[in-house]
């Protein structure tokens, strides 16, 4: 249920409505966006929805209320109906840090996996030089086979922290289980939740509770609604620093490309949700030679940012070599993407 | 099999190789592209491949031959290995007509179906005014249900001819069966082969034999290789005026969008084939509000043109109303796409 | 719209309702099934639906009418709402011929393509011996590549006729275009419409008009509703001898199997349609070693029959060798399937 | 790498080869199946594969070795190449408990979620009476929306334990995160890993380490190879009590059925892996009216068992009501499945 207030209504009035709902055992969220306050009211998770004792009528009668809408089937907190303006936030704990969701495109780049100190630092310096705003790199790697490289764990996180020290770039890195989250959160600026874990609800809850920014990747066969419901798990902890990321879906077309970039996802997500929308052209194509064209397309479609795999020596990469750009090719990607962004009235 | 010639080899030398192959009962195609002659040699359709009596060795020994490659599994005539430069051609019988495959983006627009004279002429004038280069409109409609509107048939073709007369725009219209082809070809500048008919081989053969330009749409679950093999049926009649068109594929994501735009198709097709690549954002999204964003993405990804559904009164359309743009929204699409095209060093 | 009549209503009453509808420019179909007459009324194809001048009310007032239902979105003639009992028919022009849709399972077997006389006759004798009731074999072959074997054409049809003469088995063979239909219909007992042509509406119309039995294969990415709408094109010519055939759909799982057998299709189709349901385990798996298991599953799920590829020397087959059974393995399939059929209270 | 031994070689010889490999830092698994010993040797997870110092040659020279095969890309422990006979195991800690993988079909039934004590006990008694061998029921529920019922947690586990006490049926219940595993393992006989968690590698590792039997469900867009790699994570802890479960995959066909039952999975998995294969017709169809037909098909295709949702009052279920059978319909399912199983030379 979403209660929107008149433009001259006050925060106090909105919070009064929230309290009213919470007295009925429900949970309420208060946001100011699009020039008006709004309150979202949702059921409380593990308990069965009880009778709301004519709550609707009491809420409708409160001062300042403009309208009340209820759609039991839909996501609420992630919707534009609740928050009309695109959410913009800093990746760090300071408000003047690198931001996403505003007029500047967010470029995240780096290796698939942290493999060793020199590989990581070399890549970090190169992507910084090329224009990236944040560094990606996996220390915990979800792999299809237990015999594939599984990441360096905490040693990898330490290297990421050193790379941040060296370059000033905030760190985006994956967390795979609630148990590891406190450790990863000590090092990371942004927690990445990977495609395989998009519906790992304990992990989503833990990421929400951490109050860290989250980059949530779409599951390889998740619908866009399911991704927004997954975001809703995080948002339900009043952690609104969530960006969602299209990374290609699994379809029958899987010989010439690894996945199918669902470019429709960009305008659809922008239309129905206020969360910033990222696109990962490395996974969504699986082949470095198509990455730049798809990066351009993503920006032209309206994406708020890109996350790109870069490796100084792709042919030696322990994972995802075929889809990793060399640093000089990434620099060219940034140049091309800037031109498109410029036309879209965005900076890079 | 593809024979490439040295850059100083002559057409006569290339034709000599072609004749040699044809004496062995095979079929040969001769093209000049990328600064050198090349000959493609293929098996001859309905007959079983016979022993090629050491043809390879005889061909390799011919003067001017630079290399011979054979890949039995792949398409040949549609490949960049045979024709390195993008094929550019006129949509009409005069070389100075509207072209595709060059530096100018091709914009085809018009209604899904020709419904009546005034609807068509109004749309034709509007899309011309907005900057379209060609007019689309269906007189024969392939429909899921036999009870849906099936098109006006020849009466529709006559209206299309009148619209061409009025606006000067060449006509792109669908043909559904070899029997109808002579009729449609009398009116159309470009024959459209629809998604449902992408693997209708008698129709592909007939379109090839007609020597008319063809817009070949991807089947809704066809791989890119299958689309190029379908093009190969047309090319095998030495009709190289073929453009291929991504129009969305069928995936599990079919509630928020009608199809999934496979934007990867654009750089992949541009990489492996010389045929111009079109994109149809109307069918690939199914919803007018996403058409412009996907049109921008297509151009940014490198597409050679767009085909867009425009209807003066979408809410009254007999087919595809939900995905049709009003003329003024199409004009805005052209404006936005021009900016992207400009950055891609193309004109509109 | 479907009008059902009271059980004691007469054919005359049903035909009176049909005439009433046809006077309003609509088309009416009259069937007796499930102990009562029913009339289906549909719009008339290429014309726009006009006002039906209070037809509903006039129909409801006719004597004998039990109920009237209208669902504008759905197929009508193929529905169980119109024809409650499974349609059973003879594959030949004599009513005592091989039948489908009754208590006996229909087993169709034979080579993918007719390759030569001895291959065909050898296979025909072997499948007859093993228990098949009809012979399949393609003379016109829809192929992905124009360079693959395209079939023997009329010469292949003549061999099929000879095989029928020799074995008494009715012939099931594919037709690819309306132009070829009169030729194919002269030789075939059952016209097969292949997966690539499931939505080839001119071909569907021609097959309907021919009044021959039709085996309609599901398109590789067609929904079940779309297949029943395709059947509706044929039924709309009052040709109710149509069987629909699941042959595997295209999904992401395409490395270990060629297609995904949609076994759900069997109970779903049996539930919503009266048309006999066939399953083709050769195409739906793409691998001979899985054919027998899926054949058993199909019968257990309730299929009315199977169509199976059999070749005396699969390793030399010009098409589909990997999925063709040797005759002795087909005999074993028949033995295994008989046991399942027996438990399902069917004979083989 | 798999080393197979001659049929007269001894366990001591096999263990000697295993020790040799482990001295090189690799991990070795020893199994006796199909009348011979075999040793599987795999890389050791998080470390990079080092040079194996001519290990192959030293292994090949050991006494009793029959052959050595290496396929770096494939799963090893789950393969029939390593273990030729189907693995059969008890669901409890006593060898005379309910088994899977032998001549008896395993029937697991029960509600989607444990909702309350009376619902669970009523269902447990009913499915026991109808012939089920084990009871399913979720206490921790992975849900798309955070606002859906999430399960009763430990209270639900206690009810499951009471139901086991009452009926003697072993308990199959889902675990969602490594943190919860010790708790769930205290109550459960079999740990279920759900479709959303199929590639949750920390959970797979934890399930392996627990040495409890595991029912591993296929991810909704996982290939069969990916499922076997997921099983490999569990097996790598020398926990071979794993059954894999087809539960329907996500395809374009999602209006008439919730998922597509990939029935091909049954014979394919049986062919390439020794793990018992289960099928869940409730999720794979999404509609109770198709469950029994698909259950029959699964058994006819060769499945080792079924897991079926049963609810005494489906219309009031907090989850999956549409696909749950009433107890009397489940009893009919058991009756029908028994007939098919009987023909397949299995008991129920």
CSV table of N, CA, C and O in Angstrom, one decimal, chain C residues 115-186:
chain,number,residue,atom,x,y,z
C,115,UNK,N,15.4,-41.5,-49.4
C,115,UNK,CA,16.7,-41.3,-50.0
C,115,UNK,C,16.8,-42.1,-51.3
C,115,UNK,O,17.4,-41.6,-52.3
C,116,UNK,N,16.4,-43.3,-51.3
C,116,UNK,CA,16.3,-44.1,-52.5
C,116,UNK,C,15.4,-45.2,-52.3
C,116,UNK,O,14.9,-45.5,-51.2
C,117,UNK,N,15.1,-45.9,-53.4
C,117,UNK,CA,14.0,-46.9,-53.4
C,117,UNK,C,14.3,-48.0,-52.4
C,117,UNK,O,13.4,-48.5,-51.6
C,118,UNK,N,15.5,-48.5,-52.4
C,118,UNK,CA,15.8,-49.7,-51.5
C,118,UNK,C,15.8,-49.3,-50.1
C,118,UNK,O,15.3,-50.0,-49.2
C,119,UNK,N,16.3,-48.1,-49.8
C,119,UNK,CA,16.3,-47.7,-48.4
C,119,UNK,C,14.9,-47.6,-47.9
C,119,UNK,O,14.5,-48.0,-46.8
C,120,UNK,N,14.0,-47.0,-48.7
C,120,UNK,CA,12.6,-46.8,-48.3
C,120,UNK,C,11.9,-48.2,-48.1
C,120,UNK,O,11.2,-48.4,-47.1
C,121,UNK,N,12.0,-49.0,-49.1
C,121,UNK,CA,11.2,-50.3,-49.1
C,121,UNK,C,11.7,-51.1,-47.9
C,121,UNK,O,10.9,-51.8,-47.2
C,122,UNK,N,13.0,-51.2,-47.7
C,122,UNK,CA,13.6,-52.0,-46.6
C,122,UNK,C,13.0,-51.4,-45.3
C,122,UNK,O,12.6,-52.2,-44.4
C,123,UNK,N,13.0,-50.1,-45.1
C,123,UNK,CA,12.5,-49.6,-43.9
C,123,UNK,C,11.0,-49.8,-43.7
C,123,UNK,O,10.6,-50.2,-42.6
C,124,UNK,N,10.3,-49.7,-44.8
C,124,UNK,CA,8.8,-49.8,-44.7
C,124,UNK,C,8.5,-51.3,-44.3
C,124,UNK,O,7.6,-51.5,-43.4
C,125,UNK,N,9.2,-52.2,-44.9
C,125,UNK,CA,8.9,-53.6,-44.5
C,125,UNK,C,9.3,-53.9,-43.0
C,125,UNK,O,8.6,-54.5,-42.3
C,126,UNK,N,10.4,-53.3,-42.6
C,126,UNK,CA,10.9,-53.5,-41.2
C,126,UNK,C,9.9,-52.9,-40.2
C,126,UNK,O,9.6,-53.5,-39.2
C,127,UNK,N,9.4,-51.7,-40.5
C,127,UNK,CA,8.6,-51.0,-39.5
C,127,UNK,C,7.2,-51.7,-39.5
C,127,UNK,O,6.6,-51.8,-38.4
C,128,UNK,N,6.8,-52.1,-40.6
C,128,UNK,CA,5.5,-52.9,-40.7
C,128,UNK,C,5.6,-54.2,-39.8
C,128,UNK,O,4.8,-54.5,-39.0
C,129,UNK,N,6.7,-54.9,-40.0
C,129,UNK,CA,7.0,-56.1,-39.3
C,129,UNK,C,7.0,-55.8,-37.8
C,129,UNK,O,6.6,-56.6,-37.0
C,130,UNK,N,7.6,-54.7,-37.4
C,130,UNK,CA,7.8,-54.3,-36.0
C,130,UNK,C,6.5,-53.9,-35.4
C,130,UNK,O,6.4,-53.8,-34.1
C,131,UNK,N,5.5,-53.5,-36.2
C,131,UNK,CA,4.2,-53.2,-35.6
C,131,UNK,C,3.7,-51.8,-35.9
C,131,UNK,O,2.7,-51.3,-35.4
C,132,UNK,N,4.4,-51.0,-36.8
C,132,UNK,CA,4.0,-49.7,-37.1
C,132,UNK,C,2.7,-49.8,-37.9
C,132,UNK,O,2.4,-50.8,-38.6
C,133,UNK,N,1.9,-48.7,-37.8
C,133,UNK,CA,0.6,-48.7,-38.5
C,133,UNK,C,0.6,-47.8,-39.7
C,133,UNK,O,-0.3,-47.7,-40.5
C,134,UNK,N,1.6,-46.9,-39.8
C,134,UNK,CA,1.7,-46.0,-40.9
C,134,UNK,C,3.2,-45.7,-41.2
C,134,UNK,O,4.0,-45.9,-40.3
C,135,UNK,N,3.5,-45.3,-42.4
C,135,UNK,CA,4.8,-45.0,-42.8
C,135,UNK,C,5.1,-43.5,-43.0
C,135,UNK,O,4.3,-42.8,-43.7
C,136,UNK,N,6.1,-43.0,-42.4
C,136,UNK,CA,6.5,-41.6,-42.6
C,136,UNK,C,7.8,-41.6,-43.5
C,136,UNK,O,8.5,-42.6,-43.7
C,137,UNK,N,8.0,-40.5,-44.2
C,137,UNK,CA,9.2,-40.3,-45.0
C,137,UNK,C,9.0,-39.0,-45.8
C,137,UNK,O,7.9,-38.7,-46.4
C,138,UNK,N,10.0,-38.2,-45.8
C,138,UNK,CA,10.0,-36.9,-46.5
C,138,UNK,C,10.5,-36.9,-47.9
C,138,UNK,O,11.6,-37.4,-48.1
C,139,UNK,N,9.7,-36.3,-48.8
C,139,UNK,CA,10.1,-36.1,-50.2
C,139,UNK,C,10.5,-34.7,-50.4
C,139,UNK,O,11.4,-34.4,-51.2
C,140,UNK,N,9.9,-33.8,-49.7
C,140,UNK,CA,10.2,-32.4,-49.7
C,140,UNK,C,10.7,-32.0,-48.3
C,140,UNK,O,10.0,-32.2,-47.3
C,141,UNK,N,12.0,-31.6,-48.2
C,141,UNK,CA,12.6,-31.5,-46.8
C,141,UNK,C,12.9,-30.0,-46.5
C,141,UNK,O,13.6,-29.4,-47.3
C,142,UNK,N,12.4,-29.5,-45.5
C,142,UNK,CA,12.8,-28.1,-45.1
C,142,UNK,C,14.1,-28.2,-44.4
C,142,UNK,O,14.2,-28.8,-43.3
C,143,UNK,N,15.1,-27.5,-44.9
C,143,UNK,CA,16.4,-27.6,-44.3
C,143,UNK,C,17.0,-26.2,-43.9
C,143,UNK,O,16.7,-25.3,-44.6
C,144,UNK,N,17.7,-26.2,-42.9
C,144,UNK,CA,18.4,-24.9,-42.4
C,144,UNK,C,19.3,-24.4,-43.5
C,144,UNK,O,19.2,-23.2,-43.8
C,145,UNK,N,20.0,-25.2,-44.1
C,145,UNK,CA,21.0,-24.8,-45.1
C,145,UNK,C,20.5,-25.1,-46.5
C,145,UNK,O,20.0,-26.2,-46.8
C,146,UNK,N,20.7,-24.2,-47.5
C,146,UNK,CA,20.3,-24.6,-48.9
C,146,UNK,C,21.2,-25.6,-49.5
C,146,UNK,O,20.9,-26.1,-50.5
C,147,UNK,N,22.3,-25.9,-48.8
C,147,UNK,CA,23.3,-26.8,-49.3
C,147,UNK,C,23.1,-28.3,-48.8
C,147,UNK,O,23.8,-29.2,-49.1
C,148,UNK,N,22.1,-28.4,-47.9
C,148,UNK,CA,21.8,-29.7,-47.3
C,148,UNK,C,20.8,-30.4,-48.3
C,148,UNK,O,20.1,-29.8,-49.1
C,149,UNK,N,20.8,-31.7,-48.2
C,149,UNK,CA,19.9,-32.5,-49.1
C,149,UNK,C,18.4,-32.0,-48.9
C,149,UNK,O,17.9,-31.9,-47.8
C,150,UNK,N,17.8,-31.7,-50.0
C,150,UNK,CA,16.4,-31.1,-50.0
C,150,UNK,C,15.3,-32.1,-50.3
C,150,UNK,O,14.1,-31.7,-50.4
C,151,UNK,N,15.6,-33.3,-50.5
C,151,UNK,CA,14.6,-34.3,-50.7
C,151,UNK,C,14.5,-34.6,-52.2
C,151,UNK,O,15.0,-33.9,-53.1
C,152,UNK,N,13.8,-35.8,-52.5
C,152,UNK,CA,13.8,-36.2,-53.9
C,152,UNK,C,12.6,-35.7,-54.7
C,152,UNK,O,12.5,-36.0,-55.9
C,153,UNK,N,11.7,-35.0,-54.0
C,153,UNK,CA,10.6,-34.4,-54.7
C,153,UNK,C,9.6,-35.5,-55.2
C,153,UNK,O,9.4,-36.5,-54.5
C,154,UNK,N,9.0,-35.3,-56.4
C,154,UNK,CA,8.0,-36.3,-56.8
C,154,UNK,C,8.5,-37.7,-56.9
C,154,UNK,O,7.8,-38.7,-56.7
C,155,UNK,N,9.8,-37.9,-57.3
C,155,UNK,CA,10.4,-39.2,-57.3
C,155,UNK,C,10.2,-39.9,-56.0
C,155,UNK,O,9.9,-41.1,-55.8
C,156,UNK,N,10.4,-39.1,-54.9
C,156,UNK,CA,10.3,-39.6,-53.5
C,156,UNK,C,8.8,-40.0,-53.3
C,156,UNK,O,8.6,-41.0,-52.6
C,157,UNK,N,7.9,-39.2,-53.7
C,157,UNK,CA,6.5,-39.5,-53.5
C,157,UNK,C,6.1,-40.8,-54.2
C,157,UNK,O,5.4,-41.6,-53.7
C,158,UNK,N,6.7,-41.1,-55.4
C,158,UNK,CA,6.4,-42.3,-56.1
C,158,UNK,C,6.9,-43.5,-55.3
C,158,UNK,O,6.3,-44.6,-55.3
C,159,UNK,N,8.1,-43.4,-54.7
C,159,UNK,CA,8.6,-44.5,-53.9
C,159,UNK,C,7.7,-44.7,-52.7
C,159,UNK,O,7.5,-45.9,-52.3
C,160,UNK,N,7.2,-43.6,-52.1
C,160,UNK,CA,6.3,-43.8,-51.0
C,160,UNK,C,5.0,-44.6,-51.4
C,160,UNK,O,4.6,-45.5,-50.7
C,161,UNK,N,4.5,-44.2,-52.6
C,161,UNK,CA,3.3,-45.0,-53.1
C,161,UNK,C,3.6,-46.4,-53.3
C,161,UNK,O,2.8,-47.3,-53.0
C,162,UNK,N,4.8,-46.7,-53.8
C,162,UNK,CA,5.2,-48.1,-54.0
C,162,UNK,C,5.3,-48.8,-52.6
C,162,UNK,O,4.9,-50.0,-52.5
C,163,UNK,N,5.9,-48.1,-51.6
C,163,UNK,CA,6.0,-48.7,-50.3
C,163,UNK,C,4.6,-49.0,-49.7
C,163,UNK,O,4.4,-50.0,-49.0
C,164,UNK,N,3.6,-48.1,-50.0
C,164,UNK,CA,2.3,-48.4,-49.5
C,164,UNK,C,1.7,-49.6,-50.2
C,164,UNK,O,1.1,-50.5,-49.5
C,165,UNK,N,1.9,-49.7,-51.5
C,165,UNK,CA,1.5,-50.8,-52.2
C,165,UNK,C,2.0,-52.1,-51.6
C,165,UNK,O,1.3,-53.1,-51.4
C,166,UNK,N,3.3,-52.1,-51.3
C,166,UNK,CA,4.0,-53.3,-50.8
C,166,UNK,C,3.5,-53.7,-49.4
C,166,UNK,O,3.4,-54.9,-49.1
C,167,UNK,N,3.3,-52.7,-48.5
C,167,UNK,CA,3.1,-53.0,-47.1
C,167,UNK,C,1.6,-52.7,-46.7
C,167,UNK,O,1.3,-53.2,-45.6
C,168,UNK,N,0.9,-52.0,-47.4
C,168,UNK,CA,-0.4,-51.6,-47.0
C,168,UNK,C,-0.5,-50.5,-46.0
C,168,UNK,O,-1.5,-50.0,-45.5
C,169,UNK,N,0.7,-50.0,-45.6
C,169,UNK,CA,0.8,-48.9,-44.6
C,169,UNK,C,0.4,-47.5,-45.3
C,169,UNK,O,0.9,-47.2,-46.3
C,170,UNK,N,-0.5,-46.8,-44.7
C,170,UNK,CA,-0.8,-45.4,-45.2
C,170,UNK,C,0.5,-44.5,-45.0
C,170,UNK,O,1.3,-44.8,-44.2
C,171,UNK,N,0.5,-43.5,-45.9
C,171,UNK,CA,1.7,-42.7,-46.0
C,171,UNK,C,1.5,-41.3,-45.4
C,171,UNK,O,0.5,-40.7,-45.6
C,172,UNK,N,2.5,-40.9,-44.5
C,172,UNK,CA,2.5,-39.6,-43.9
C,172,UNK,C,3.7,-38.8,-44.5
C,172,UNK,O,4.8,-39.3,-44.3
C,173,UNK,N,3.5,-37.7,-45.2
C,173,UNK,CA,4.6,-37.0,-45.8
C,173,UNK,C,4.4,-35.5,-45.8
C,173,UNK,O,3.2,-35.1,-45.8
C,174,UNK,N,5.5,-34.8,-45.7
C,174,UNK,CA,5.4,-33.4,-45.5
C,174,UNK,C,5.1,-32.6,-46.8
C,174,UNK,O,5.6,-32.9,-47.9
C,175,UNK,N,4.3,-31.5,-46.7
C,175,UNK,CA,4.1,-30.6,-47.8
C,175,UNK,C,4.6,-29.2,-47.3
C,175,UNK,O,4.3,-28.9,-46.2
C,176,UNK,N,5.2,-28.5,-48.2
C,176,UNK,CA,5.9,-27.3,-47.7
C,176,UNK,C,5.3,-26.0,-48.3
C,176,UNK,O,5.6,-24.9,-47.8
C,177,UNK,N,4.5,-26.1,-49.3
C,177,UNK,CA,3.9,-24.9,-49.9
C,177,UNK,C,2.6,-25.2,-50.6
C,177,UNK,O,2.4,-26.3,-51.1
C,178,UNK,N,1.7,-24.3,-50.6
C,178,UNK,CA,0.4,-24.5,-51.3
C,178,UNK,C,0.5,-25.0,-52.7
C,178,UNK,O,-0.3,-25.8,-53.2
C,179,UNK,N,1.6,-24.5,-53.4
C,179,UNK,CA,1.7,-24.9,-54.8
C,179,UNK,C,2.0,-26.4,-54.9
C,179,UNK,O,1.5,-27.0,-55.9
C,180,UNK,N,2.8,-27.0,-54.0
C,180,UNK,CA,3.1,-28.4,-54.1
C,180,UNK,C,1.9,-29.3,-53.5
C,180,UNK,O,1.9,-30.5,-53.7
C,181,UNK,N,0.9,-28.7,-52.9
C,181,UNK,CA,0.0,-29.5,-52.2
C,181,UNK,C,-0.8,-30.4,-53.1
C,181,UNK,O,-1.0,-31.6,-52.7
C,182,UNK,N,-1.3,-30.0,-54.2
C,182,UNK,CA,-2.1,-31.0,-55.1
C,182,UNK,C,-1.2,-32.2,-55.4
C,182,UNK,O,-1.7,-33.3,-55.4
C,183,UNK,N,0.1,-32.0,-55.7
C,183,UNK,CA,1.0,-33.1,-56.1
C,183,UNK,C,1.1,-34.0,-54.9
C,183,UNK,O,0.9,-35.2,-55.0
C,184,UNK,N,1.4,-33.4,-53.7
C,184,UNK,CA,1.7,-34.3,-52.5
C,184,UNK,C,0.4,-35.0,-52.1
C,184,UNK,O,0.4,-36.2,-51.8
C,185,UNK,N,-0.7,-34.3,-52.3
C,185,UNK,CA,-2.0,-34.9,-51.9
C,185,UNK,C,-2.4,-36.1,-52.7
C,185,UNK,O,-3.2,-37.0,-52.3
C,186,UNK,N,-1.9,-36.1,-54.0
C,186,UNK,CA,-2.2,-37.3,-54.9
C,186,UNK,C,-1.5,-38.5,-54.3
C,186,UNK,O,-2.0,-39.6,-54.6
